[in-house]
Short mmCIF file of N, CA and C in Angstrom, two decimals:
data_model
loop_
_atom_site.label_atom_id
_atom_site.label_comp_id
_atom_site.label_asym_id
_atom_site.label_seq_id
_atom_site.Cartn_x
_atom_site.Cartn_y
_atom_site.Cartn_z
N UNK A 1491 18.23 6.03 10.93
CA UNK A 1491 17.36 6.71 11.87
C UNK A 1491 17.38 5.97 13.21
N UNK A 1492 17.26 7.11 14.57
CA UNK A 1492 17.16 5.91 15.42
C UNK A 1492 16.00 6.14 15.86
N UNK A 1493 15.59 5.67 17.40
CA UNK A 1493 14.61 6.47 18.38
C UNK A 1493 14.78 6.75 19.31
N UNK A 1494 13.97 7.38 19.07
CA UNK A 1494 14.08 8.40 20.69
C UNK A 1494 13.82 7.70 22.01
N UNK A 1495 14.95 8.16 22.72
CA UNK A 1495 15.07 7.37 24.17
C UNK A 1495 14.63 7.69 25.29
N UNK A 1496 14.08 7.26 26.07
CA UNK A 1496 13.15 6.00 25.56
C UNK A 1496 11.98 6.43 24.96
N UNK A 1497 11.69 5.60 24.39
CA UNK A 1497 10.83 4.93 23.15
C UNK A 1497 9.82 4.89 23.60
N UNK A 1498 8.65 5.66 23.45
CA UNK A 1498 7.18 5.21 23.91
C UNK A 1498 6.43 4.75 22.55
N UNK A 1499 6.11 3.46 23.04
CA UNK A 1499 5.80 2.57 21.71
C UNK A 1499 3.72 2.59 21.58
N UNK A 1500 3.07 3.13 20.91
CA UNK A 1500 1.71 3.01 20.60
C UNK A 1500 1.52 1.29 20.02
N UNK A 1501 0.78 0.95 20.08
CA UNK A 1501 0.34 -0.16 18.84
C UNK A 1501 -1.19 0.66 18.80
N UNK A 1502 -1.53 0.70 17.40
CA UNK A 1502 -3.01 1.72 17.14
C UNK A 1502 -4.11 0.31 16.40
N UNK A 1503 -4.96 0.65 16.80
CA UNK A 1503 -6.09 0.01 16.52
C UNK A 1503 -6.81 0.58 15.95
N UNK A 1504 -6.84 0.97 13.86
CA UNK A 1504 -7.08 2.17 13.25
C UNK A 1504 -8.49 1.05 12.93
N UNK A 1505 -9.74 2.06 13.16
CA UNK A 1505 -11.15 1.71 12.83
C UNK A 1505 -12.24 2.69 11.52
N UNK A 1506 -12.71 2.26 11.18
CA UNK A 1506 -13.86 3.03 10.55
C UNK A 1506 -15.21 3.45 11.56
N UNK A 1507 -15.37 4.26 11.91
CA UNK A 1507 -16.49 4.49 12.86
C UNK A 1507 -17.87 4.18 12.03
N UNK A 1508 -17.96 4.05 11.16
CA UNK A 1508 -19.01 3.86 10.11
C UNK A 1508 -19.39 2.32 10.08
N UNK A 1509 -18.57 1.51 9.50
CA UNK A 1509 -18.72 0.27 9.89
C UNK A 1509 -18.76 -0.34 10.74
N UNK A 1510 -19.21 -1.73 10.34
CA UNK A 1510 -19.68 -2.56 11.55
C UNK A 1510 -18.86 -4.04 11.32
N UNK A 1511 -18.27 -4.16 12.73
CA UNK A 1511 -17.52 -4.84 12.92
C UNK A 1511 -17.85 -6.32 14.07
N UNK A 1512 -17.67 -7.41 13.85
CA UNK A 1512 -17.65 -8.77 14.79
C UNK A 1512 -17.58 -8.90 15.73
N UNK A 1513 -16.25 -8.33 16.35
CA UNK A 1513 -15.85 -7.69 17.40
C UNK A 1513 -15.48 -6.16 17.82
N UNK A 1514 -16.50 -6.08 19.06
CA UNK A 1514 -16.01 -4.43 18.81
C UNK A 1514 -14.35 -3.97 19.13
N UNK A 1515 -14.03 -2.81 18.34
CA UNK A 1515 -12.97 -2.12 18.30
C UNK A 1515 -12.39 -2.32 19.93
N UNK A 1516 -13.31 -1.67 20.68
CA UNK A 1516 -12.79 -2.16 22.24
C UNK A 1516 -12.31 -3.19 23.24
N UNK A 1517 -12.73 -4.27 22.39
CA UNK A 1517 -12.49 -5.93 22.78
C UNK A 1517 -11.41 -6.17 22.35
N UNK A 1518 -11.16 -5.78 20.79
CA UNK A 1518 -10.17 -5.96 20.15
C UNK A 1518 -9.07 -4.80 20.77
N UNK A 1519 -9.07 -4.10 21.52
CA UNK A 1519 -8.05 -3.44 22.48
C UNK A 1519 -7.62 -4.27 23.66
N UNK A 1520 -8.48 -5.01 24.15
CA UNK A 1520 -8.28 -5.36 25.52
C UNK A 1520 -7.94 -6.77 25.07
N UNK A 1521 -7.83 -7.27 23.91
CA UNK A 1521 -7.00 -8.64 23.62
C UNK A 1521 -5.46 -8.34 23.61
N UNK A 1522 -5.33 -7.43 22.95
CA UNK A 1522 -4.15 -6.74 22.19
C UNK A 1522 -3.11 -6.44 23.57
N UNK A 1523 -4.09 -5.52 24.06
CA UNK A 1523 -3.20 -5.28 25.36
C UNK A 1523 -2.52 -6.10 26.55
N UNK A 1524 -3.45 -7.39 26.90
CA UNK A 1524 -3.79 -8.15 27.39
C UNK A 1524 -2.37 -9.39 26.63
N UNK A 1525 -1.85 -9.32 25.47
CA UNK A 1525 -0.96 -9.79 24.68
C UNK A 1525 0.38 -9.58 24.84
N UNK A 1526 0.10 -7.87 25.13
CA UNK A 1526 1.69 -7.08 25.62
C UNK A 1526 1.76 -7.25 26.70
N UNK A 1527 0.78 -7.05 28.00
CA UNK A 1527 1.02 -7.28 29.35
C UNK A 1527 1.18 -9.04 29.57
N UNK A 1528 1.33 -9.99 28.74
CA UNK A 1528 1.84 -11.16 28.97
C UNK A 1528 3.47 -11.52 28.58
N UNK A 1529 4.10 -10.06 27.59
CA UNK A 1529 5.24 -10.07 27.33
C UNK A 1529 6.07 -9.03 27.63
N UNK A 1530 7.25 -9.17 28.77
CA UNK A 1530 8.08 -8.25 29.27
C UNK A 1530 8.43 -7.65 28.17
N UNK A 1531 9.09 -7.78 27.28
CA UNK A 1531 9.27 -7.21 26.10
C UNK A 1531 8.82 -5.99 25.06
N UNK A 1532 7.54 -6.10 25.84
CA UNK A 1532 6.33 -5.21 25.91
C UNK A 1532 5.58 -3.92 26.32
N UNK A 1533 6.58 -3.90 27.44
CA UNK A 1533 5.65 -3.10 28.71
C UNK A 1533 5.86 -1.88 28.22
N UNK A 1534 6.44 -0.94 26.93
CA UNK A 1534 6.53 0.33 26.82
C UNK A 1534 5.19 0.10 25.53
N UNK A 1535 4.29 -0.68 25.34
CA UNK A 1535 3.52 -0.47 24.29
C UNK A 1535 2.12 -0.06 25.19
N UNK A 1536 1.31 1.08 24.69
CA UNK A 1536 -0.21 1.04 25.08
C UNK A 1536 -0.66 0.80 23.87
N UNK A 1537 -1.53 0.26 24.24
CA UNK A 1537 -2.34 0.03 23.18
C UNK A 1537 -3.61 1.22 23.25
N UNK A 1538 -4.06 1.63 21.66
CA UNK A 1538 -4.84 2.68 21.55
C UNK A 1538 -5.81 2.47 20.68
N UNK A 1539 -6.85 2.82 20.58
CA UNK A 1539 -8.22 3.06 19.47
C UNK A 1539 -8.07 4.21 18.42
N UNK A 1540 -7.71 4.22 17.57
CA UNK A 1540 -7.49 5.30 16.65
C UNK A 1540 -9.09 5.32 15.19
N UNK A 1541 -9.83 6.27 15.46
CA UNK A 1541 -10.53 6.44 14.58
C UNK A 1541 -10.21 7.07 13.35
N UNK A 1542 -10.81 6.12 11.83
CA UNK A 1542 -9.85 6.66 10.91
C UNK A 1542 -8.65 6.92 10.60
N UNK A 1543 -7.84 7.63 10.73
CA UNK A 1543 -6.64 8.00 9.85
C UNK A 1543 -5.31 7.60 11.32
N UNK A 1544 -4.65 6.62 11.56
CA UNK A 1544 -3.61 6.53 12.22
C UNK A 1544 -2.24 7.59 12.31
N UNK A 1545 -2.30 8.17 10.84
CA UNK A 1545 -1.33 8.88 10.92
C UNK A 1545 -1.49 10.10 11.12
N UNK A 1546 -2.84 10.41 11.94
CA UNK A 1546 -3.22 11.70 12.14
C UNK A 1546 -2.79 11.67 13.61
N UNK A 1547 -3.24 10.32 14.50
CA UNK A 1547 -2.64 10.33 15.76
C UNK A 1547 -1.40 10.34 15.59
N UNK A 1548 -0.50 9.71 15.12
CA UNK A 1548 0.68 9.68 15.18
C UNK A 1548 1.49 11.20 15.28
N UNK A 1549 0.93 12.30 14.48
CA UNK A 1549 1.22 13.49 13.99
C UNK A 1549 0.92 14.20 15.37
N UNK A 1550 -0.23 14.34 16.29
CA UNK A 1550 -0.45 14.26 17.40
C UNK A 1550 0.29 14.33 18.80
N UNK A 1551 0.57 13.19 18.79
CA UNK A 1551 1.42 12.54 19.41
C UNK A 1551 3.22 12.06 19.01
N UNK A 1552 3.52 13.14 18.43
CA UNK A 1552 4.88 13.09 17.81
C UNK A 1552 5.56 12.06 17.64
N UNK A 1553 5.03 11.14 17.12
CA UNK A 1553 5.47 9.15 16.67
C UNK A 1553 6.56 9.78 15.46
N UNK A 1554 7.52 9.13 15.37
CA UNK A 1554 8.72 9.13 14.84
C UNK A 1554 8.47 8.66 13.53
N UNK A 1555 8.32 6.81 14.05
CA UNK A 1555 7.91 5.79 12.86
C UNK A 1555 6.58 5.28 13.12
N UNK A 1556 5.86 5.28 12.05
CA UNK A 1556 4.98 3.75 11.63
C UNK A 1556 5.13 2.52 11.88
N UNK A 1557 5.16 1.67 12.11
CA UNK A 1557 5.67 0.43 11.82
C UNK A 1557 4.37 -0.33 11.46
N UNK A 1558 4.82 -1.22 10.15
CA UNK A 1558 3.34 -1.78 9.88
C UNK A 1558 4.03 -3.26 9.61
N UNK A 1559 3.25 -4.68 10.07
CA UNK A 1559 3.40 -5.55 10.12
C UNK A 1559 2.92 -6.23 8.88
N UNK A 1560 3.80 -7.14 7.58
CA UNK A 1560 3.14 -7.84 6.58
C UNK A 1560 4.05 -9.30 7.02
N UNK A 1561 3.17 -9.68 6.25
CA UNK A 1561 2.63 -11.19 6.15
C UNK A 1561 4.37 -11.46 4.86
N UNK A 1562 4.50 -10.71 4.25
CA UNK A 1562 4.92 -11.11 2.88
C UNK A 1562 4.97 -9.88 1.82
N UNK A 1563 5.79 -9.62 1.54
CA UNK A 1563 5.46 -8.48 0.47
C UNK A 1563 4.74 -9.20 -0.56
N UNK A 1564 5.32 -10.08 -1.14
CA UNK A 1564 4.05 -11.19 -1.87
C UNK A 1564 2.66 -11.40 -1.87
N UNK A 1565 2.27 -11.48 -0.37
CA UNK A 1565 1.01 -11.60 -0.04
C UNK A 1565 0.24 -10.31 0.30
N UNK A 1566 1.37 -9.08 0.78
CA UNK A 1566 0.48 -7.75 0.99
C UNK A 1566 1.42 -6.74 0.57
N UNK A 1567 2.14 -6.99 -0.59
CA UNK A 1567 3.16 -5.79 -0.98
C UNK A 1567 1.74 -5.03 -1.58
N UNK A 1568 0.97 -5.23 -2.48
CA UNK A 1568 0.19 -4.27 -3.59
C UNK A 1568 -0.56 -3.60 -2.55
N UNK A 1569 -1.28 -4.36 -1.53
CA UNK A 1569 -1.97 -3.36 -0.26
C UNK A 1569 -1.40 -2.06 0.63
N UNK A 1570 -0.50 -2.92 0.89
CA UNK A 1570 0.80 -1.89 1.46
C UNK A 1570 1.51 -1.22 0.77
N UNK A 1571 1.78 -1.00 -0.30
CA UNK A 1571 1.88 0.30 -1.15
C UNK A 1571 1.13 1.21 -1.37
N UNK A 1572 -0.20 1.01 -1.61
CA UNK A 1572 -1.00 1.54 -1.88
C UNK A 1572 -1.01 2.69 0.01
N UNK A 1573 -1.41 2.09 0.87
CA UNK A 1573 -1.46 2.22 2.30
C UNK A 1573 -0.39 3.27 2.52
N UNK A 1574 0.77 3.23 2.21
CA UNK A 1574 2.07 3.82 2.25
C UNK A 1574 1.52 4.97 1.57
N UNK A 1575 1.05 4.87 0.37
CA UNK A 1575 0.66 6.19 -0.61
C UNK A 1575 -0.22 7.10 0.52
N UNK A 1576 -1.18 6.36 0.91
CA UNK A 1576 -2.04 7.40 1.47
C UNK A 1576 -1.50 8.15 2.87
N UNK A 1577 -1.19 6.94 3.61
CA UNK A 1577 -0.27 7.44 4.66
C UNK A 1577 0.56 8.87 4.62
N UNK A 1578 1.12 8.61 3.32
CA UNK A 1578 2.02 10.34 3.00
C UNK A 1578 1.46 11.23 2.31
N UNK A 1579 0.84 10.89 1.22
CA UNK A 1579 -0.03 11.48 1.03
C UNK A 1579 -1.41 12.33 1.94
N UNK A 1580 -1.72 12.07 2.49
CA UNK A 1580 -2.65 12.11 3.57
C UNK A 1580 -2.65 13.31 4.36
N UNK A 1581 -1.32 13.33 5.32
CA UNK A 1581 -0.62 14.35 6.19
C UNK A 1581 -0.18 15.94 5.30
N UNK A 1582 -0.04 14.86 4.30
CA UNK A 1582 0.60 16.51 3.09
C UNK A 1582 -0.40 17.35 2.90
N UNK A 1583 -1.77 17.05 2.50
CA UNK A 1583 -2.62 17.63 1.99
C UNK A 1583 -3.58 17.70 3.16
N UNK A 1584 -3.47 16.95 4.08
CA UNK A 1584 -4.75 17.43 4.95
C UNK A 1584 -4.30 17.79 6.39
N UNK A 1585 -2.94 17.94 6.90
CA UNK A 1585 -2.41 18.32 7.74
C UNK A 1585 -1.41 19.21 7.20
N UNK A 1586 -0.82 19.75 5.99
CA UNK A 1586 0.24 20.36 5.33
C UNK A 1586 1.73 19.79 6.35
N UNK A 1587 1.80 18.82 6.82
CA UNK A 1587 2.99 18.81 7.33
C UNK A 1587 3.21 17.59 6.53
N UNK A 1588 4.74 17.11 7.00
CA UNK A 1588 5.23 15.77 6.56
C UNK A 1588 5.26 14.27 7.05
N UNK A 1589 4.59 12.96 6.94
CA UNK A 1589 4.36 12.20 7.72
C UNK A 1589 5.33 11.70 8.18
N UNK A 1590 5.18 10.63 9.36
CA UNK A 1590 6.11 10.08 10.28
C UNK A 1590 6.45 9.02 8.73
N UNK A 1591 8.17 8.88 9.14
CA UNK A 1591 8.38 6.96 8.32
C UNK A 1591 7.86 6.02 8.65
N UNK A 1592 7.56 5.76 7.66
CA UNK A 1592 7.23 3.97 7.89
C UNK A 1592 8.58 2.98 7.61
N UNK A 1593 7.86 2.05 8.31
CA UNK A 1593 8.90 0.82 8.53
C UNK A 1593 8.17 -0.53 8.51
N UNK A 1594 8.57 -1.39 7.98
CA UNK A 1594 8.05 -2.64 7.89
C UNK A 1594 8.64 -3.55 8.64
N UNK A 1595 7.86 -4.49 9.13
CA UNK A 1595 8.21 -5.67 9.30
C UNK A 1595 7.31 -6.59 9.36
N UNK A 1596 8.34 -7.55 8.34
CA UNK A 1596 8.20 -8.65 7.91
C UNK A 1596 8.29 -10.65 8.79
N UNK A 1597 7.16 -11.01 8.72
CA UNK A 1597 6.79 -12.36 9.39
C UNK A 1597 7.54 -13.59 9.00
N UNK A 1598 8.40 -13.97 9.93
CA UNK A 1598 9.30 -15.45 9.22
C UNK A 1598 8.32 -16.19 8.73
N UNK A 1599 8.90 -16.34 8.03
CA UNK A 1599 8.46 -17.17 6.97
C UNK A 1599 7.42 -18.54 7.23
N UNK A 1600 8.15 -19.12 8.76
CA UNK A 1600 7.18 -20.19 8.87
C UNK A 1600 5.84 -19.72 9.54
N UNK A 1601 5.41 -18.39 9.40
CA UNK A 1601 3.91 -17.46 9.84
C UNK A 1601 3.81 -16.87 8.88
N UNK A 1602 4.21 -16.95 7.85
CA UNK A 1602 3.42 -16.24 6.48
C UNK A 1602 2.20 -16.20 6.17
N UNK A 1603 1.89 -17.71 6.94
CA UNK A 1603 0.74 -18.01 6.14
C UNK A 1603 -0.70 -17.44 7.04
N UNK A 1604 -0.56 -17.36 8.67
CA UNK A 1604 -1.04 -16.40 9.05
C UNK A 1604 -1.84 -15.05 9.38
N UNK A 1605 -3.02 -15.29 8.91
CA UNK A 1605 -3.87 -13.97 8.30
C UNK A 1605 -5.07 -13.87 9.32
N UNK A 1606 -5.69 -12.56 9.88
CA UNK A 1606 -6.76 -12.39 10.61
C UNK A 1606 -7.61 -13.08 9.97
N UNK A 1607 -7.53 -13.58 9.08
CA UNK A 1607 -9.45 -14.38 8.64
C UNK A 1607 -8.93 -15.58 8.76
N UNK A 1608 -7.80 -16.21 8.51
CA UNK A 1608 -7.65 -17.86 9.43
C UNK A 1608 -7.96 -17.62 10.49
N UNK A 1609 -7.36 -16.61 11.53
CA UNK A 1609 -7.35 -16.99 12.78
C UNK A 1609 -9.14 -16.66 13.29
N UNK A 1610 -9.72 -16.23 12.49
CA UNK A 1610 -11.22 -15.63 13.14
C UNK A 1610 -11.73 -17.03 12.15
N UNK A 1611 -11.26 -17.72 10.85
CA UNK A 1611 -12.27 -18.72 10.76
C UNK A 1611 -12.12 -20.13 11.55
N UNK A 1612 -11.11 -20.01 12.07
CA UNK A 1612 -10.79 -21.64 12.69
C UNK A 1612 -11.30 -21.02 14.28
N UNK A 1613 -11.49 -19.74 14.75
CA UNK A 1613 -12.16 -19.62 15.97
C UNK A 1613 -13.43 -19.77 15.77
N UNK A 1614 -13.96 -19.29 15.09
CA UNK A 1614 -15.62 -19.56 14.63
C UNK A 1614 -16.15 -21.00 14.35
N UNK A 1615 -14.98 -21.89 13.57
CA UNK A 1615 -14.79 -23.42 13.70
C UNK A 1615 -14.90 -24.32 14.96
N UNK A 1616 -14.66 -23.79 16.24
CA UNK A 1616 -13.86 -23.67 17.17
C UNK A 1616 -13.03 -24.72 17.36
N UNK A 1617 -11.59 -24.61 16.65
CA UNK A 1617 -10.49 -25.34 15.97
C UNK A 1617 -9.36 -24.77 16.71
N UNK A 1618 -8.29 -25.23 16.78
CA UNK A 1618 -7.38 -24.71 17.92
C UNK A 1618 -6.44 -23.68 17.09
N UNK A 1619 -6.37 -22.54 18.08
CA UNK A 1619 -5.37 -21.32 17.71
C UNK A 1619 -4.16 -21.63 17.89
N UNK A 1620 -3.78 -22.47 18.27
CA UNK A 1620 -2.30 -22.94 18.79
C UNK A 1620 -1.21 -22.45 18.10
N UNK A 1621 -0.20 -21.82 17.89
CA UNK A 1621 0.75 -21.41 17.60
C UNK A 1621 0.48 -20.49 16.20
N UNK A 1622 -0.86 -19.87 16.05
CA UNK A 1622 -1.42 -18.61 15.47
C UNK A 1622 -1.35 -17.51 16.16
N UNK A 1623 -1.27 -17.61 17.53
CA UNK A 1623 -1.72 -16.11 18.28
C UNK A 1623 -1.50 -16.28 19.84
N UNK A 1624 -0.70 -15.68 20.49
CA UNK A 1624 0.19 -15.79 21.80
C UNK A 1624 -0.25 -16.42 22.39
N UNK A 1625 -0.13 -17.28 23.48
CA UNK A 1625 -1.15 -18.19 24.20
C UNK A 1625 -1.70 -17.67 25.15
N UNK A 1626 -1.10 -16.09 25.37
CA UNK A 1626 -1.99 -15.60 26.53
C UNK A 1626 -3.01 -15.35 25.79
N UNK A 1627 -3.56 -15.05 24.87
CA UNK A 1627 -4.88 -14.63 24.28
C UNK A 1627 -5.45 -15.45 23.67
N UNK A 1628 -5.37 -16.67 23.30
CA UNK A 1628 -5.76 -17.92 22.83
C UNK A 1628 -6.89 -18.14 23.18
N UNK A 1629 -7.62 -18.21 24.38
CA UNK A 1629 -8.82 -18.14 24.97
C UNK A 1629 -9.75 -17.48 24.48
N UNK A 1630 -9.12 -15.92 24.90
CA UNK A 1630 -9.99 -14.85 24.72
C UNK A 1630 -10.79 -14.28 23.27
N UNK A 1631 -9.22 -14.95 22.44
CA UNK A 1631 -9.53 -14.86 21.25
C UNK A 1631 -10.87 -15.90 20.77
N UNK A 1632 -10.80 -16.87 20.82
CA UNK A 1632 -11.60 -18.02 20.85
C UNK A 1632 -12.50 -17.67 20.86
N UNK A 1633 -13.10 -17.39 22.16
CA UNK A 1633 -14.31 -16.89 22.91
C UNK A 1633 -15.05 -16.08 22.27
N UNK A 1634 -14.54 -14.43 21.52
CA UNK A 1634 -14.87 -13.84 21.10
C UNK A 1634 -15.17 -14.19 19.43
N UNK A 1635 -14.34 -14.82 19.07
CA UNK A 1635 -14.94 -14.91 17.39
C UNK A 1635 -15.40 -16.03 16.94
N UNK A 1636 -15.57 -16.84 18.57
CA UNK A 1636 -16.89 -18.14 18.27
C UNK A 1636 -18.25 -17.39 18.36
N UNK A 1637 -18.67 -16.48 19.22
CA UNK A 1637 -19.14 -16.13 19.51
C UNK A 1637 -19.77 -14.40 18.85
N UNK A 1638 -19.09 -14.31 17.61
CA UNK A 1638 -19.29 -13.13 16.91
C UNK A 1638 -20.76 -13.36 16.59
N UNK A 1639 -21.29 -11.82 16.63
CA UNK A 1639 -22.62 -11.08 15.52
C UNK A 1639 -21.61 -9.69 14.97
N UNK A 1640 -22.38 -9.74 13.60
CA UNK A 1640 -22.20 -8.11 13.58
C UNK A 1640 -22.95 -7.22 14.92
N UNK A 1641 -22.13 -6.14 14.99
CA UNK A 1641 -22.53 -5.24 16.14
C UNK A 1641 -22.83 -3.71 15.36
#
């Protein structure tokens, strides 16, 4: 498969509107983004707020692929299968169409170990992010999940 040229790349920020979260969904946009606009590499990604179901925007917005980021099939194969199920599942029965592919990718190895609750407990520690999370957001990140309440 390839993509389509050029490539307008989403990164989605899929939320529960129901729950309550540390940082709001919106902060957690403007880190994210704030991440890509520090990397040329980048500049075809917006970053977006997606309530609930990602692959409903995607369907939307005619997204090709998924791409979902693991740690490890080891460490998040049983999650991400499951995720995958619903993902296709999902579109079939509640959109009758067929979902976009997914695609994985996988974290070298020496970031495996790498997980949003290290990086939010050693910020809450306030312990250094250093080579956890880009250095343009290192700060911001900091700032915000020393500084968490539920909201």
């Amino acid at each position: 498969d390839t993509h389509p040229s050029p490539a307008r790349v989403y990164a989605a920020i899929g939320f529960n509107p129901t729950k309550r979260y540390a940082v709001s969904v919106e902060e957690r946009r403007q880190i994210l983004a704030a991440a890509c606009e520090a990397d040329a590499t980048l500049a075809r990604v917006s970053v977006v707020v997606v309530p609930q179901y990602p692959w409903r925007f995607a369907l939307r917005h005619g997204v090709t692929f998924l791409y979902r980021g693991v740690r490890s099939w080891k460490k998040d194969g049983t999650a991400e299968t499951l995720l995958a199920l619903l993902n296709a599942v999902g579109p079939l029965l509640l959109e009758a169409r067929l979902p976009p592919a997914t695609r994985y990718i996988e974290a070298v190895p020496q970031l495996s170990h790498v997980s949003s609750t290290l990086v939010r407990q050693r910020a809450a520690a306030g312990q250094s992010l250093e080579g956890l999370v880009p250095a343009a957001v290192e700060q911001r990140i900091a700032e915000v999940y020393d500084n968490a309440t539920l909201r």
